[in-house]
Structures are given as structure tokens and as C-alpha cells.
Coordinates of C-alpha atoms in Angstrom, one line a residue:
X28 CA 83.5 106.6 45.1
X29 CA 85.5 108.7 47.6
X30 CA 88.8 107.2 48.7
X31 CA 91.2 108.9 51.1
X32 CA 93.6 108.9 54.0
X33 CA 92.5 112.1 55.8
X34 CA 94.8 113.7 58.3
X35 CA 93.9 113.1 61.9
X36 CA 94.5 116.1 64.2
X37 CA 92.2 118.3 66.1
X38 CA 94.3 121.4 65.6
X39 CA 97.7 122.9 65.9
X40 CA 99.6 121.8 69.0
X41 CA 100.7 125.4 69.9
X42 CA 99.0 128.6 68.9
X43 CA 102.4 130.3 68.6
X44 CA 103.1 128.1 65.5
X45 CA 100.5 130.1 63.6
X46 CA 99.8 127.0 61.6
X47 CA 96.0 126.4 62.0
X48 CA 94.0 123.8 60.2
X49 CA 92.1 125.3 57.3
X50 CA 88.5 126.2 58.3
X51 CA 85.6 124.6 56.4
X52 CA 82.6 126.6 57.5
X53 CA 80.0 124.5 55.7
X54 CA 81.4 121.2 56.9
X55 CA 81.9 122.4 60.4
X56 CA 78.3 123.4 60.5
X57 CA 77.2 120.0 59.2
X58 CA 79.3 118.3 61.9
X59 CA 77.7 120.5 64.5
X60 CA 74.1 119.9 63.4
X61 CA 74.6 116.1 63.0
X62 CA 77.4 114.4 64.9
X63 CA 77.7 116.9 67.7
X64 CA 74.0 117.5 68.1
X65 CA 73.2 113.8 68.6
X66 CA 76.1 113.2 70.9
X67 CA 75.4 112.7 74.6
X68 CA 79.0 113.3 75.5
X69 CA 80.0 116.2 77.7
X70 CA 83.4 116.8 76.0
X71 CA 83.1 116.9 72.2
X72 CA 86.4 118.4 71.3
X73 CA 87.4 115.2 69.4
X74 CA 84.7 116.0 66.8
X75 CA 86.9 118.9 65.6
X76 CA 89.4 116.3 64.2
X77 CA 89.9 116.7 60.4
X78 CA 89.2 113.1 59.7
X79 CA 85.7 113.5 61.2
X80 CA 85.1 116.4 58.8
X81 CA 86.2 114.1 56.0
X82 CA 83.6 111.6 56.9
X83 CA 80.9 114.3 57.0
X84 CA 82.0 115.7 53.7
X85 CA 82.1 112.3 52.0
X86 CA 78.7 111.3 53.4
X87 CA 77.1 114.4 52.0
X88 CA 79.0 114.3 48.7
X89 CA 78.0 110.9 47.4
X90 CA 74.3 111.6 47.5
X91 CA 71.9 108.7 47.0
X92 CA 74.5 106.1 46.0
X93 CA 78.2 105.6 46.4
X94 CA 81.1 104.2 48.4
X95 CA 83.4 105.8 50.9
X96 CA 86.7 104.2 51.8
X97 CA 88.9 105.9 54.4
X98 CA 92.0 105.0 56.3
X99 CA 91.7 106.9 59.6
X100 CA 92.2 107.2 63.3
X101 CA 90.1 104.4 64.9
X102 CA 88.9 106.6 67.8
X103 CA 85.3 106.9 66.3
X104 CA 84.7 103.2 66.8
X105 CA 84.3 103.3 70.6
X106 CA 85.2 106.7 72.0
X107 CA 82.5 108.5 74.0
X108 CA 82.4 111.7 71.9
X109 CA 81.6 109.8 68.7
X110 CA 78.2 108.4 69.6
X111 CA 76.4 110.9 67.4
X112 CA 78.8 110.1 64.6
X113 CA 78.2 106.4 64.9
X114 CA 74.4 107.1 64.9
X115 CA 74.6 108.9 61.6
X116 CA 77.0 106.5 59.9
X117 CA 74.6 103.6 60.8
X118 CA 71.6 105.6 59.5
X119 CA 73.2 107.2 56.4
X120 CA 74.7 104.0 54.9
X121 CA 73.3 100.6 54.1
X122 CA 76.5 98.7 54.9
X123 CA 79.3 99.8 57.2
X124 CA 82.5 97.7 57.3
X125 CA 85.1 98.6 59.9
X126 CA 88.5 96.8 59.9
X127 CA 90.0 97.8 63.2
X128 CA 93.8 97.5 63.0
X129 CA 94.2 98.6 66.6
X130 CA 97.7 100.0 67.5
X131 CA 96.8 102.7 69.9
X132 CA 100.0 102.8 72.0
X133 CA 98.5 104.9 74.8
X134 CA 95.4 102.7 75.1
X135 CA 97.0 99.3 74.7
X136 CA 100.5 99.8 76.1
X137 CA 101.1 97.5 79.1
X138 CA 97.7 95.9 78.8
X139 CA 98.0 92.5 80.6
X140 CA 101.6 93.6 81.3
X141 CA 102.6 93.3 77.6
X142 CA 103.9 96.6 76.2
X143 CA 103.2 97.6 72.6
X144 CA 105.1 100.1 70.6
X145 CA 106.1 101.2 67.1
X146 CA 106.2 97.6 65.8
X147 CA 102.5 97.3 66.5
X148 CA 101.5 100.5 64.8
X149 CA 100.5 100.6 61.1
X150 CA 102.5 103.6 60.1
X151 CA 105.3 103.4 62.6
X152 CA 107.7 106.4 62.8
X153 CA 106.3 107.5 66.1
X154 CA 102.7 107.0 65.3
X155 CA 100.7 106.6 68.5
X156 CA 97.1 106.3 67.4
X157 CA 95.1 103.3 66.4
X158 CA 94.1 102.8 62.8
X159 CA 91.0 101.5 61.0
X160 CA 90.0 101.0 57.4
X161 CA 86.3 101.8 56.9
X162 CA 84.0 101.0 53.9
X163 CA 80.7 102.9 53.8
X164 CA 78.2 101.7 51.2
X165 CA 75.0 103.4 50.1
X166 CA 72.6 101.7 47.6
X167 CA 69.7 103.7 46.3
X168 CA 66.4 101.9 47.2
X169 CA 68.1 99.6 49.8
X170 CA 66.4 100.0 53.1
X171 CA 68.7 97.7 55.1
X172 CA 71.3 99.1 57.6
X173 CA 74.0 96.7 58.7
X174 CA 77.3 97.3 60.5
X175 CA 80.1 94.8 60.2
X176 CA 83.2 94.8 62.4
X177 CA 86.5 92.9 62.6
X178 CA 89.3 93.7 65.0
X179 CA 92.8 92.3 64.9
X180 CA 94.5 91.1 68.0
X181 CA 95.7 94.1 69.9
X182 CA 99.2 92.4 70.2
X183 CA 99.5 92.0 66.4
X184 CA 102.6 93.5 64.7
X185 CA 102.6 95.7 61.7
X186 CA 103.7 92.8 59.5
X187 CA 100.9 90.6 60.8
X188 CA 98.3 93.3 60.0
X189 CA 99.7 93.8 56.5
X190 CA 99.7 90.0 55.9
X191 CA 96.0 89.9 57.0
X192 CA 95.1 92.5 54.4
X193 CA 97.2 91.0 51.6
X194 CA 95.8 87.5 52.2
X195 CA 92.2 88.7 52.3
X196 CA 92.4 90.7 49.0
X197 CA 88.7 91.5 49.3
X198 CA 86.7 92.7 52.3
X199 CA 84.3 89.8 51.8
X200 CA 87.2 87.4 52.8
X201 CA 87.5 88.7 56.3
X202 CA 85.5 87.1 59.2
X203 CA 83.1 90.0 59.8
X204 CA 81.0 90.2 62.9
X205 CA 77.5 91.7 62.4
X206 CA 77.0 94.1 65.3
X207 CA 73.9 95.6 66.7
X208 CA 74.4 99.0 68.4
X209 CA 72.7 99.6 71.7
X210 CA 70.3 102.5 72.4
X211 CA 73.3 104.8 73.0
X212 CA 74.8 103.9 69.6
X213 CA 77.6 102.0 71.1
X214 CA 79.0 99.5 68.6
X215 CA 81.2 97.3 70.7
X216 CA 79.0 96.1 73.5
X217 CA 80.4 92.7 74.4
X218 CA 82.0 93.9 77.6
X219 CA 79.2 96.2 78.7
X220 CA 76.9 95.2 81.6
X221 CA 73.3 96.0 80.8
X222 CA 72.2 96.6 84.4
X223 CA 74.5 99.6 84.6
X224 CA 71.9 101.6 82.8
X225 CA 69.4 101.0 85.6
X226 CA 71.6 102.8 88.2
X227 CA 71.2 106.4 89.1
X228 CA 73.6 108.7 87.2
X229 CA 75.9 111.0 89.1
X230 CA 75.3 113.7 86.4
X231 CA 74.0 114.2 82.9
X232 CA 73.4 117.0 80.4
X233 CA 69.9 117.8 81.8
X234 CA 71.4 118.5 85.2
X235 CA 74.3 120.4 83.8
X236 CA 72.1 122.6 81.6
X237 CA 70.0 123.6 84.6
X238 CA 67.0 121.6 83.6
X239 CA 66.4 120.6 87.1
X240 CA 62.9 119.0 86.6
X241 CA 64.4 116.4 84.2
X242 CA 67.6 115.9 86.1
X243 CA 67.2 112.5 87.7
X244 CA 70.8 112.5 88.9
X245 CA 72.8 112.7 92.1
X246 CA 74.6 116.0 91.4
X247 CA 73.0 119.2 89.9
X248 CA 76.2 120.8 88.5
X249 CA 79.5 119.3 87.4
X250 CA 82.3 120.3 85.0
X251 CA 85.8 119.7 83.7
X252 CA 88.9 120.6 85.5
X253 CA 90.6 123.8 84.6
X254 CA 92.1 123.9 81.0
X255 CA 94.8 126.5 80.8
X256 CA 96.3 126.0 77.3
X257 CA 99.6 127.1 78.9
X258 CA 100.3 124.8 81.8
X259 CA 104.1 125.7 81.9
X260 CA 103.3 129.4 82.3
X261 CA 100.4 129.3 84.9
X262 CA 101.5 126.3 87.0
X263 CA 104.6 126.1 89.1
X264 CA 105.8 124.5 92.4
X265 CA 107.5 127.8 93.3
X266 CA 105.3 130.8 94.1
X267 CA 107.9 133.4 93.1
X268 CA 108.8 131.7 89.9
X269 CA 105.1 131.5 88.9
X270 CA 104.8 135.3 89.5
X271 CA 107.9 135.9 87.4
X272 CA 106.5 133.8 84.5
X273 CA 103.1 135.5 84.6
X274 CA 104.6 139.0 84.9
X275 CA 106.8 138.3 81.9
X276 CA 103.9 137.0 79.8
X277 CA 101.6 139.9 80.7
X278 CA 104.3 142.4 79.9
X279 CA 104.8 140.9 76.4
X280 CA 101.1 140.7 75.9
X281 CA 100.6 144.4 76.8
X282 CA 103.6 145.4 74.7
X283 CA 102.1 143.8 71.6
X284 CA 98.7 145.3 72.5
X285 CA 100.2 148.8 72.7
X286 CA 101.8 148.4 69.3
X287 CA 98.7 146.9 67.8
X288 CA 96.4 149.8 68.9
X289 CA 99.0 152.3 67.7
X290 CA 99.4 150.8 64.2
X291 CA 96.1 149.1 63.8
X292 CA 95.0 148.9 60.2
X293 CA 92.3 146.8 58.6
X294 CA 94.9 145.1 56.5
X295 CA 96.8 143.9 59.5
X296 CA 96.4 140.2 60.2
X297 CA 96.6 139.6 63.9
X298 CA 98.4 136.3 63.6
X299 CA 101.2 138.0 61.5
X300 CA 101.4 140.9 63.9
X301 CA 101.9 139.1 67.2
X302 CA 105.1 138.1 68.9
X303 CA 105.3 134.3 68.5
X304 CA 108.3 133.8 70.7
X305 CA 107.7 130.8 73.0
X306 CA 110.1 132.2 75.6
X307 CA 108.0 135.4 75.9
X308 CA 104.4 134.4 75.7
X309 CA 102.0 131.5 74.9
X310 CA 99.1 132.4 72.7
X311 CA 95.7 130.7 72.3
X312 CA 92.5 131.6 70.4
X313 CA 91.0 132.6 73.8
X314 CA 93.9 135.0 74.6
X315 CA 93.8 136.4 71.1
X316 CA 90.1 137.2 71.6
X317 CA 91.0 139.4 74.5
X318 CA 93.7 141.0 72.4
X319 CA 91.4 141.8 69.6
X320 CA 89.0 143.5 72.1
X321 CA 91.9 145.7 73.1
X322 CA 91.8 144.3 76.7
X323 CA 94.8 145.2 78.8
X324 CA 95.8 142.6 81.4
X325 CA 97.0 143.5 84.9
X326 CA 98.9 141.2 87.2
X327 CA 96.8 140.3 90.2
X328 CA 98.7 138.3 92.9
X329 CA 95.4 137.4 94.6
X330 CA 94.8 135.1 91.6
X331 CA 97.5 132.7 92.8
X332 CA 95.7 129.6 94.3
X333 CA 96.7 126.1 95.2
X334 CA 95.7 123.5 92.6
X335 CA 95.8 119.7 92.4
X336 CA 97.7 119.1 89.2
X337 CA 97.9 115.3 89.2
X338 CA 96.9 112.8 91.9
X339 CA 98.5 114.0 95.2
X340 CA 100.6 116.6 93.3
X341 CA 99.8 120.1 94.5
X342 CA 101.0 123.2 92.7
X343 CA 100.5 126.9 92.6
X344 CA 98.1 128.1 89.8
X345 CA 97.5 131.6 88.4
X346 CA 93.7 131.3 88.4
X347 CA 92.9 134.4 86.2
X348 CA 90.0 134.6 83.9
X349 CA 92.0 136.2 81.1
X350 CA 95.2 134.1 81.3
X351 CA 93.4 130.7 81.7
X352 CA 91.4 129.5 78.6
X353 CA 88.6 127.7 80.5
X354 CA 88.0 127.8 84.2
X355 CA 84.7 126.0 83.6
X356 CA 82.6 125.8 86.9
X357 CA 85.4 126.3 89.3
X358 CA 84.5 130.0 89.8
X359 CA 81.3 128.7 91.5
X360 CA 82.8 125.5 92.9
X361 CA 85.8 127.1 94.7
X362 CA 85.5 130.9 94.3
X363 CA 87.5 131.9 97.4
X364 CA 90.1 130.5 99.8
X365 CA 87.3 130.1 102.4
X366 CA 85.3 127.7 100.2
X367 CA 88.4 125.4 100.1
X368 CA 88.0 124.9 103.8
X369 CA 84.4 123.5 103.6
X370 CA 83.8 122.1 100.1
X371 CA 84.8 118.7 98.7
X372 CA 85.0 117.7 95.0
X373 CA 84.9 114.2 93.6
X374 CA 86.9 114.0 90.4
X375 CA 86.3 111.1 88.0
X376 CA 88.3 110.2 84.9
X377 CA 86.7 107.8 82.5
X378 CA 88.6 107.4 79.2
X379 CA 89.0 104.6 76.7
X380 CA 92.8 104.7 77.1
X381 CA 93.2 104.3 80.8
X382 CA 91.4 102.5 83.7
X383 CA 88.8 104.5 85.6
X384 CA 90.1 107.0 88.1
X385 CA 88.4 108.6 91.1
X386 CA 89.9 111.0 93.6
X387 CA 88.7 113.7 95.9
X388 CA 90.1 117.2 96.5
X389 CA 89.4 120.5 98.2
X390 CA 91.5 122.4 95.6
X391 CA 91.0 123.6 92.1
X392 CA 91.6 120.6 89.8
X393 CA 93.6 120.6 86.6
X394 CA 91.8 119.4 83.4
X395 CA 93.9 116.3 83.3
X396 CA 94.2 115.7 87.0
X397 CA 93.4 112.1 86.5
X398 CA 95.8 111.7 83.6
X399 CA 93.1 112.4 81.0
X400 CA 90.1 114.9 80.9
X401 CA 88.4 114.8 84.3
X402 CA 84.9 115.7 85.4
X403 CA 84.4 117.3 88.8
X404 CA 81.4 116.9 91.1
X405 CA 81.4 119.3 94.1
X406 CA 79.3 119.0 97.3
X407 CA 78.6 122.8 97.4
X408 CA 78.3 125.4 94.7
X409 CA 78.4 129.2 95.4
X410 CA 77.9 132.6 93.7
X411 CA 81.1 133.9 92.2
X412 CA 81.9 136.0 95.3
X413 CA 81.7 133.0 97.6
X414 CA 78.2 133.8 98.9
X415 CA 74.9 131.9 98.6
X416 CA 76.3 128.5 99.5
X417 CA 74.0 125.6 98.4
X418 CA 74.2 121.9 98.3
X419 CA 74.8 120.3 94.9
X420 CA 73.3 117.0 95.8
X421 CA 69.8 116.9 94.2
X422 CA 66.6 116.6 96.3
X423 CA 65.6 113.9 93.8
X424 CA 68.5 111.7 94.8
X425 CA 67.9 112.3 98.5
X426 CA 64.3 111.2 98.1
X427 CA 65.3 108.1 96.1
X428 CA 67.9 107.0 98.7
X429 CA 65.5 107.6 101.6
X430 CA 62.6 105.8 99.9
X431 CA 64.7 102.8 98.8
X432 CA 66.3 102.3 102.2
X433 CA 63.3 103.3 104.2
X434 CA 65.5 105.6 106.2
X435 CA 64.6 109.3 106.6
X436 CA 67.8 110.0 108.5
X437 CA 70.0 109.6 105.3
X438 CA 71.6 113.0 104.6
X439 CA 73.1 114.4 101.4
X440 CA 76.6 114.1 103.0
X441 CA 75.8 110.4 103.5
X442 CA 75.0 110.1 99.8
X443 CA 78.2 112.0 98.8
X444 CA 80.4 109.6 100.8
X445 CA 78.4 106.6 99.6
X446 CA 79.2 107.6 96.1
X447 CA 82.9 107.9 96.9
X448 CA 82.8 104.5 98.6
X449 CA 81.0 102.8 95.7
X450 CA 83.5 104.3 93.2
X451 CA 86.3 102.5 95.1
X452 CA 84.5 99.2 95.4
X453 CA 86.8 96.7 93.6
X454 CA 84.0 94.5 92.3
X455 CA 82.0 97.5 91.0
X456 CA 85.1 98.7 89.1
X457 CA 85.9 95.2 87.8
X458 CA 82.4 94.3 86.7
X459 CA 81.6 97.7 85.1
X460 CA 85.1 98.5 83.8
X461 CA 83.9 98.8 80.2
X462 CA 80.9 100.9 81.1
X463 CA 83.1 103.3 83.1
X464 CA 85.3 103.8 80.0
X465 CA 82.3 104.9 78.1
X466 CA 80.2 107.2 80.3
X467 CA 80.0 108.9 83.7
X468 CA 79.5 106.5 86.7
X469 CA 76.1 105.3 87.7
X470 CA 75.6 104.4 91.3
X471 CA 73.7 101.2 92.4
X472 CA 71.6 100.9 95.5
X473 CA 73.3 97.9 97.3
X474 CA 71.3 95.8 99.7
X475 CA 72.0 92.3 101.1
X476 CA 70.5 89.1 99.8
X477 CA 68.5 87.3 102.5
X478 CA 71.0 84.4 102.4
X479 CA 74.7 84.2 102.5
X480 CA 77.1 82.6 100.0
X481 CA 80.6 81.1 100.2
X482 CA 79.8 78.0 102.2
X483 CA 78.2 79.9 105.1
X484 CA 81.1 82.3 105.5
X485 CA 80.2 85.5 107.1
X486 CA 80.2 87.6 103.9
X487 CA 77.9 90.6 103.3
X488 CA 76.4 89.6 99.9
X489 CA 74.8 92.4 98.0
X490 CA 73.0 92.9 94.8
X491 CA 72.4 96.2 92.9
X492 CA 68.9 97.7 92.9
X493 CA 66.8 94.8 94.2
X494 CA 63.6 95.2 96.2
X495 CA 64.8 96.4 99.6
X496 CA 65.2 93.7 102.2
X497 CA 65.6 94.2 105.9
X498 CA 68.8 95.7 107.0
X499 CA 69.6 97.5 103.7
X500 CA 70.0 100.8 105.3
X501 CA 72.7 99.4 107.5
X502 CA 74.8 98.4 104.5
X503 CA 74.3 101.9 103.0
X504 CA 75.5 103.6 106.1
X505 CA 78.5 101.2 106.4
X506 CA 79.6 101.9 102.8
X507 CA 79.1 105.6 103.3
X508 CA 81.2 105.5 106.4
X509 CA 84.0 103.8 104.5
X510 CA 83.7 106.3 101.8
X511 CA 84.0 109.1 104.3
X512 CA 87.2 107.5 105.8
X513 CA 88.7 107.3 102.3
X514 CA 87.8 110.9 101.6
X515 CA 89.4 112.2 104.8
X516 CA 92.6 110.3 104.1
X517 CA 92.8 111.4 100.5
X518 CA 91.9 115.0 101.0
X519 CA 94.2 115.4 104.0
X520 CA 97.1 113.4 102.6
X521 CA 99.6 116.0 103.7
X522 CA 98.5 115.5 107.4
X523 CA 98.9 111.7 107.4
X524 CA 101.6 110.0 109.5
X525 CA 104.9 109.3 107.8
X526 CA 105.3 105.6 107.1
X527 CA 108.5 104.3 108.6
X528 CA 110.8 103.8 105.6
X529 CA 114.5 103.3 106.1
X530 CA 116.4 106.3 105.0
X531 CA 119.8 105.0 103.7
X532 CA 122.4 107.7 103.4
X533 CA 125.5 107.4 101.2
X534 CA 128.5 108.4 103.4
X535 CA 130.7 109.1 100.4
X536 CA 128.4 111.8 99.2
X537 CA 127.8 115.3 100.9
X538 CA 124.4 115.7 102.5
X539 CA 122.0 116.5 99.7
X540 CA 118.1 116.5 99.9
X541 CA 117.6 118.0 96.5
X542 CA 115.7 115.9 94.0
X543 CA 116.5 115.9 90.3
X544 CA 114.6 112.8 89.2
X545 CA 113.8 109.8 91.4
X546 CA 114.1 106.2 90.4
X547 CA 112.4 103.0 91.5
X548 CA 114.3 99.8 92.1
X549 CA 113.4 96.8 90.0
X550 CA 111.8 95.0 92.9
X551 CA 109.9 98.2 93.8
X552 CA 111.0 98.2 97.4
X553 CA 113.3 101.2 97.2
X554 CA 113.2 104.7 95.8
X555 CA 116.5 106.1 94.8
X556 CA 115.9 109.7 95.8
X557 CA 119.3 111.0 94.6
X558 CA 122.9 109.9 94.9
X559 CA 122.9 110.6 98.6
X560 CA 119.6 109.2 99.8
X561 CA 117.6 106.0 99.2
X562 CA 114.3 105.2 100.7
X563 CA 113.9 101.5 101.5
X564 CA 111.1 99.3 102.7
X565 CA 108.2 100.2 100.5
X566 CA 105.4 97.7 101.3
X567 CA 103.8 95.8 98.3
X568 CA 100.3 97.1 99.1
X569 CA 101.4 100.5 97.9
X570 CA 101.2 99.4 94.3
X571 CA 97.7 98.2 94.6
X572 CA 96.3 101.7 95.1
X573 CA 95.9 102.7 91.4
X574 CA 94.7 106.0 89.9
X575 CA 94.6 105.0 86.2
X576 CA 97.7 103.1 85.0
X577 CA 99.8 104.5 87.9
X578 CA 99.8 104.0 91.6
X579 CA 99.6 107.1 93.9
X580 CA 103.4 106.7 94.6
X581 CA 104.1 106.4 90.9
X582 CA 102.5 109.8 90.4
X583 CA 104.7 111.3 93.0
X584 CA 107.9 109.8 91.5
X585 CA 106.8 111.0 88.0
X586 CA 105.8 114.5 88.9
X587 CA 108.2 115.5 91.6
X588 CA 111.2 116.0 89.4
X589 CA 112.9 119.1 87.9
X590 CA 111.3 119.7 84.5
X591 CA 112.2 122.2 81.7
X592 CA 109.6 122.8 79.1
X593 CA 111.3 122.7 75.7
X594 CA 109.4 125.5 74.0
X595 CA 109.4 128.1 76.7
X596 CA 112.5 127.1 78.6
X597 CA 110.5 127.4 81.8
X598 CA 111.9 125.4 84.7
X599 CA 109.6 123.8 87.3
X600 CA 111.5 122.8 90.4
X601 CA 109.6 120.9 93.2
X602 CA 112.4 121.4 95.8
X603 CA 111.5 123.6 98.7
X604 CA 114.3 125.7 100.2
X605 CA 112.3 126.4 103.3
X606 CA 111.4 122.7 103.8
X607 CA 114.1 120.5 102.3
X608 CA 112.5 117.3 103.7
X609 CA 109.0 118.0 102.2
X610 CA 109.3 115.5 99.3
X611 CA 110.8 112.8 101.5
X612 CA 108.0 113.3 104.0
X613 CA 105.5 113.4 101.2
X614 CA 106.6 110.0 99.9
X615 CA 106.3 108.5 103.4
X616 CA 102.8 110.0 103.8
X617 CA 101.7 108.7 100.4
X618 CA 102.9 105.3 101.4
X619 CA 100.6 105.6 104.5
X620 CA 97.7 106.8 102.4
X621 CA 98.2 103.9 100.0
X622 CA 98.4 101.3 102.7
X623 CA 95.3 102.6 104.5
X624 CA 93.4 102.9 101.3
X625 CA 94.1 99.3 100.4
X626 CA 92.8 98.3 103.9
X627 CA 89.5 100.3 103.5
X628 CA 89.0 99.0 99.9
X629 CA 89.5 95.5 101.3
X630 CA 86.6 96.2 103.7
X631 CA 84.4 97.2 100.7
X632 CA 85.3 93.9 99.1
X633 CA 83.2 92.2 101.8
X634 CA 80.1 93.8 100.2
X635 CA 79.9 91.4 97.3
X636 CA 78.0 92.4 94.1
X637 CA 75.8 89.8 92.5

């Protein structure tokens, strides 16, 4: 019997802390060759969590017979990256009992408008993660494999959860539900729509690995947004401030490198040698790798590019291969300034903690541009010097769309915009909300039923992937056209008309257009810009255009404020001396974008899904 409360953390928060998790080479190898190998997820970083290693260790340790009981993070129950782990737990044990005590503040907060907090978490004291109690039972000679699940109400308080456990006394006194995982080793399938699997995927591991023959997807290549590991240093609203920060960091890096080369001895441990001052440099394993290879870094101003940091929040980025930990595929998505003028990238964020997010950009995207890790699907890809431009939409998908709709005029751009339109379709997002939390989107072929519904009202009633009926190609083109209109508004948001808000000036305050931190009035009709200026008359439609848990305007209010990072002391100030009205105008433009988006999405609503 192995009983434990393993720690749950993937790694140290900051490399400068020099406080890494202990490495377990054998267990790490076992996780890699089991849980990770059998996972279909693109991002498997979560499998580095210590509690995952504890499960792997215990599963191996008990041999042919035994019991494992752990209190852990509950993310393995339904998160995407843990599909391989769920597969092995189901195969390795005869009975699996999972008591899901919920309490994930980030995931459940404000669900149905009801906030949860410390009173709903098992451990309190700032604990943010959900908790589960898991019993794994292995009986020698028993060939059965059963998984039992019971989840408390997500609104339950800590006291109510403790009472449940105290009253039950034994696991057999809880109302367990016998669950049957699907073919993807998903345990909780009640909210999933089965027909989702029949749709064409926008991307999968076969396409990403270059196995084109098996890649029955819409896009060849896709990848995550840029992961810097030091956002405060490499992102800034101010071009000069960004250069100063990077120059300071590079100087300190090269200073340490010079000392290291001069005094290098086998006995010197690099982590004990480096300057771990957060105000001078931000280390990471990646940067330390360059350091150990004696690689000097030179400031290159041409590396400064514009990046989309959060929805409709543009910032300068130092896009350097040595300073940024992972640029992923952006060196072939947007290798040069010129490619930003012709390429478009659909960015999707599907995560268990937030509603599905889709946005489009022509700029380098941050890893968490959607608020959580985001996958990016470009129309074009290039060689690293910007040459050899080629379409990233597969010939397979072009053939499938043309054959289904019996229309040889359908182009790859039509498909690209059709995808963007479908991903905004309100009924698609409602019906497949649970699926979109678990995997990358799949795109249905929509075509009209022969008859209308709604008492003869003139509604375009559609069903996913039926046999084509006359006129289907018309619906495809119309959805594609709406998708293109949405894309043009969203990409060119800075060129949209300024919505006519009332700018109320305080006559008792000197003229001041500098923003510190904006506030929203309780009725959400006004933005208190600062003590001098209030923007009044925000239409209610604005709040309907959501990107995750926040509206587009919420993202602007949240991000366009003066922020000081605690560790480095770096200040990021969005105010522009050369254009003091920029943020005010941006707010007005985002209101226009939101209102127009709601109108276009309303048009998509006419194409009803069966």
C-alpha cells in the first residue's frame, strides 16, 4: 500500500530562484515511455508535474498486487495532456476510484455568474487548484478493469466537502458512477458530442510531424505562440524601454560569461556561479544552455518586432533566438516584416479552464495570447529567410471541400475563411463547447436540409456532414464570406472607425490623457479613463463579443495600464507621448469591432446546426 499527498508543481516558477525540483531519471523515463508516449496532446508540459511522477512510481512499485491512495491535483481527470496517463491507469489497475473534490478557482470561478474562492478549496490559504482523492487497486489474477467516479458540486464549500468524507467513512458508501472511457481515453464524456469526431480536424500530430500522406487535416503546419520565459524583459509597449531592458540583460549575461570562461573549473556549478539578481537578468534552462556553450550574445535591433500579446493588445517584442526560449514555428510563419503584410494566422485557445477562444492576427503571437496556451494556424509558411512562400492549407482538404460541395471553384482562401466563420458560429461553439475544451477544433461541412423549420420562417437550416443536397455550395460561400469579413475587421482593428462615445471631461482637473489604470462603471456603460476623462455610452452588444472569459474591451481595460513587475522592477507603460489619444481612440475602435462582430455572428446564427 502506498499512501501519499504528493506535491503538485511542474517546476520552479523562476530560474533565478535556483530551487529546481529534484530530478528522477528513471521515473522521468517511465513517464516519457508510457504517459507521454500514448498522449495525443500537442502540449505535454503538464506531465512534468511531480504528482504525475508519483503516480508512475507507485504504479511500478506495487508490482502485481497493491493499493495506491493519493491526494493530488485533479487535473489528470479531464485535462487534454493526461489522456495517456488515463489510458495507463485504466489498464494497469483493476479498480480506479476517483473522488473529485473540485475547487479549481481558475476553472470554476464565475461559472454561471457565481464566483468561487478560498472557501471552496480543500486546502485554502491561497490554493487555486482542484483536488481529488484517488484509490488505485490491483488484484493479482483479476482481469477486470473498472473506473468509478464521483464529483462533488462545483459550488460546494470546504466544510461541505469535509462533511461528505466524514459521513461516508468508507469509499464504498459514496454514490460512485461507473464510467466507460471513449476511444481517446476521455473519462468524463457526458457533455461531449459524438459527431464531433466525424468532422475534419484543422491539425493533428501527423500533419505537424510532416507525415503529409497521413495528414487528413485542413492545415499542414501549426504551432504554439512564442514562449519567452521572460515576458517582462522581452515585451514592452515602449520601443526604447524594450531596447534598454534587453541591453541590460545582455550586458549582465556577457559579464557572467566572461568571468565563467576565465575562472572555469570542473568543480564550478553553473547555478552557484551565475548572477541571480532579478533586476539584472532572467535566467532559464534554455539561456543557461547557451551560457554553458560559451555563446556570447550581441544586441540586434532588427530583432524588435510587433507582437500580439493578448487579444487586441499589440506590443514590441525582442524576437531573438537566444533570448526567447521557444519561438516554435514563427520563424517560418512570419520570418520577416514583409510576410506580415500578406500572411494571416488563426489562433485558437482550447483549455479546460476557460471557454474556447479564436482570434486572427498578422503579427507574432504570444504563447498565451488567448489567455492560455494557444495554437496558431497560418495560411502561408516560408523558409527562414522569407523565401519559398507556400500555402499551408492541405490539398487533401481542398479536394474534400470541392468534392463535398461539388464546386471546383472553391479555393484554399475560401476554406481558410470558412474555418474562421465556423469557429465564430454561436451554435457550433455552444453545442461543441465540451469538445472544444478537450481538443483542437474539427470543422463540419454544413449544408441545408431540404425543408425549413421554425413554422415556415425563412431560416437557413443546416446539418453537419450530411449527403450534399442542392445549394450546399451557396451556404459554404456565404459562411466563408462572413468569415472573411470577421477576419478583416479583427486583423485591421486599428483602422476601424472610432465609435462615437461621449468624452466627459472633469473641468476641475487639468487636462490629462495619461492612463494609470482604467475602471468600468457598475452598469458597464462608462469607462473611467482617469480622474480627468470618462468615456460614456458603451453599447451593451460590446460585452457579447467574448474571447475566453473576457470581452475584447475587457482585455483592453485589463492590459492597457501601467504595470511594474515585482521581481525585476521593470515598468511597462502603454501611454504614447507621440500620440496621447491612442488608447482613447483604441477603445472607440474596439467598441466598433465588437459591435460589428456581434452583427456578423448574428448572421451566422441564421445557419442553424441540427
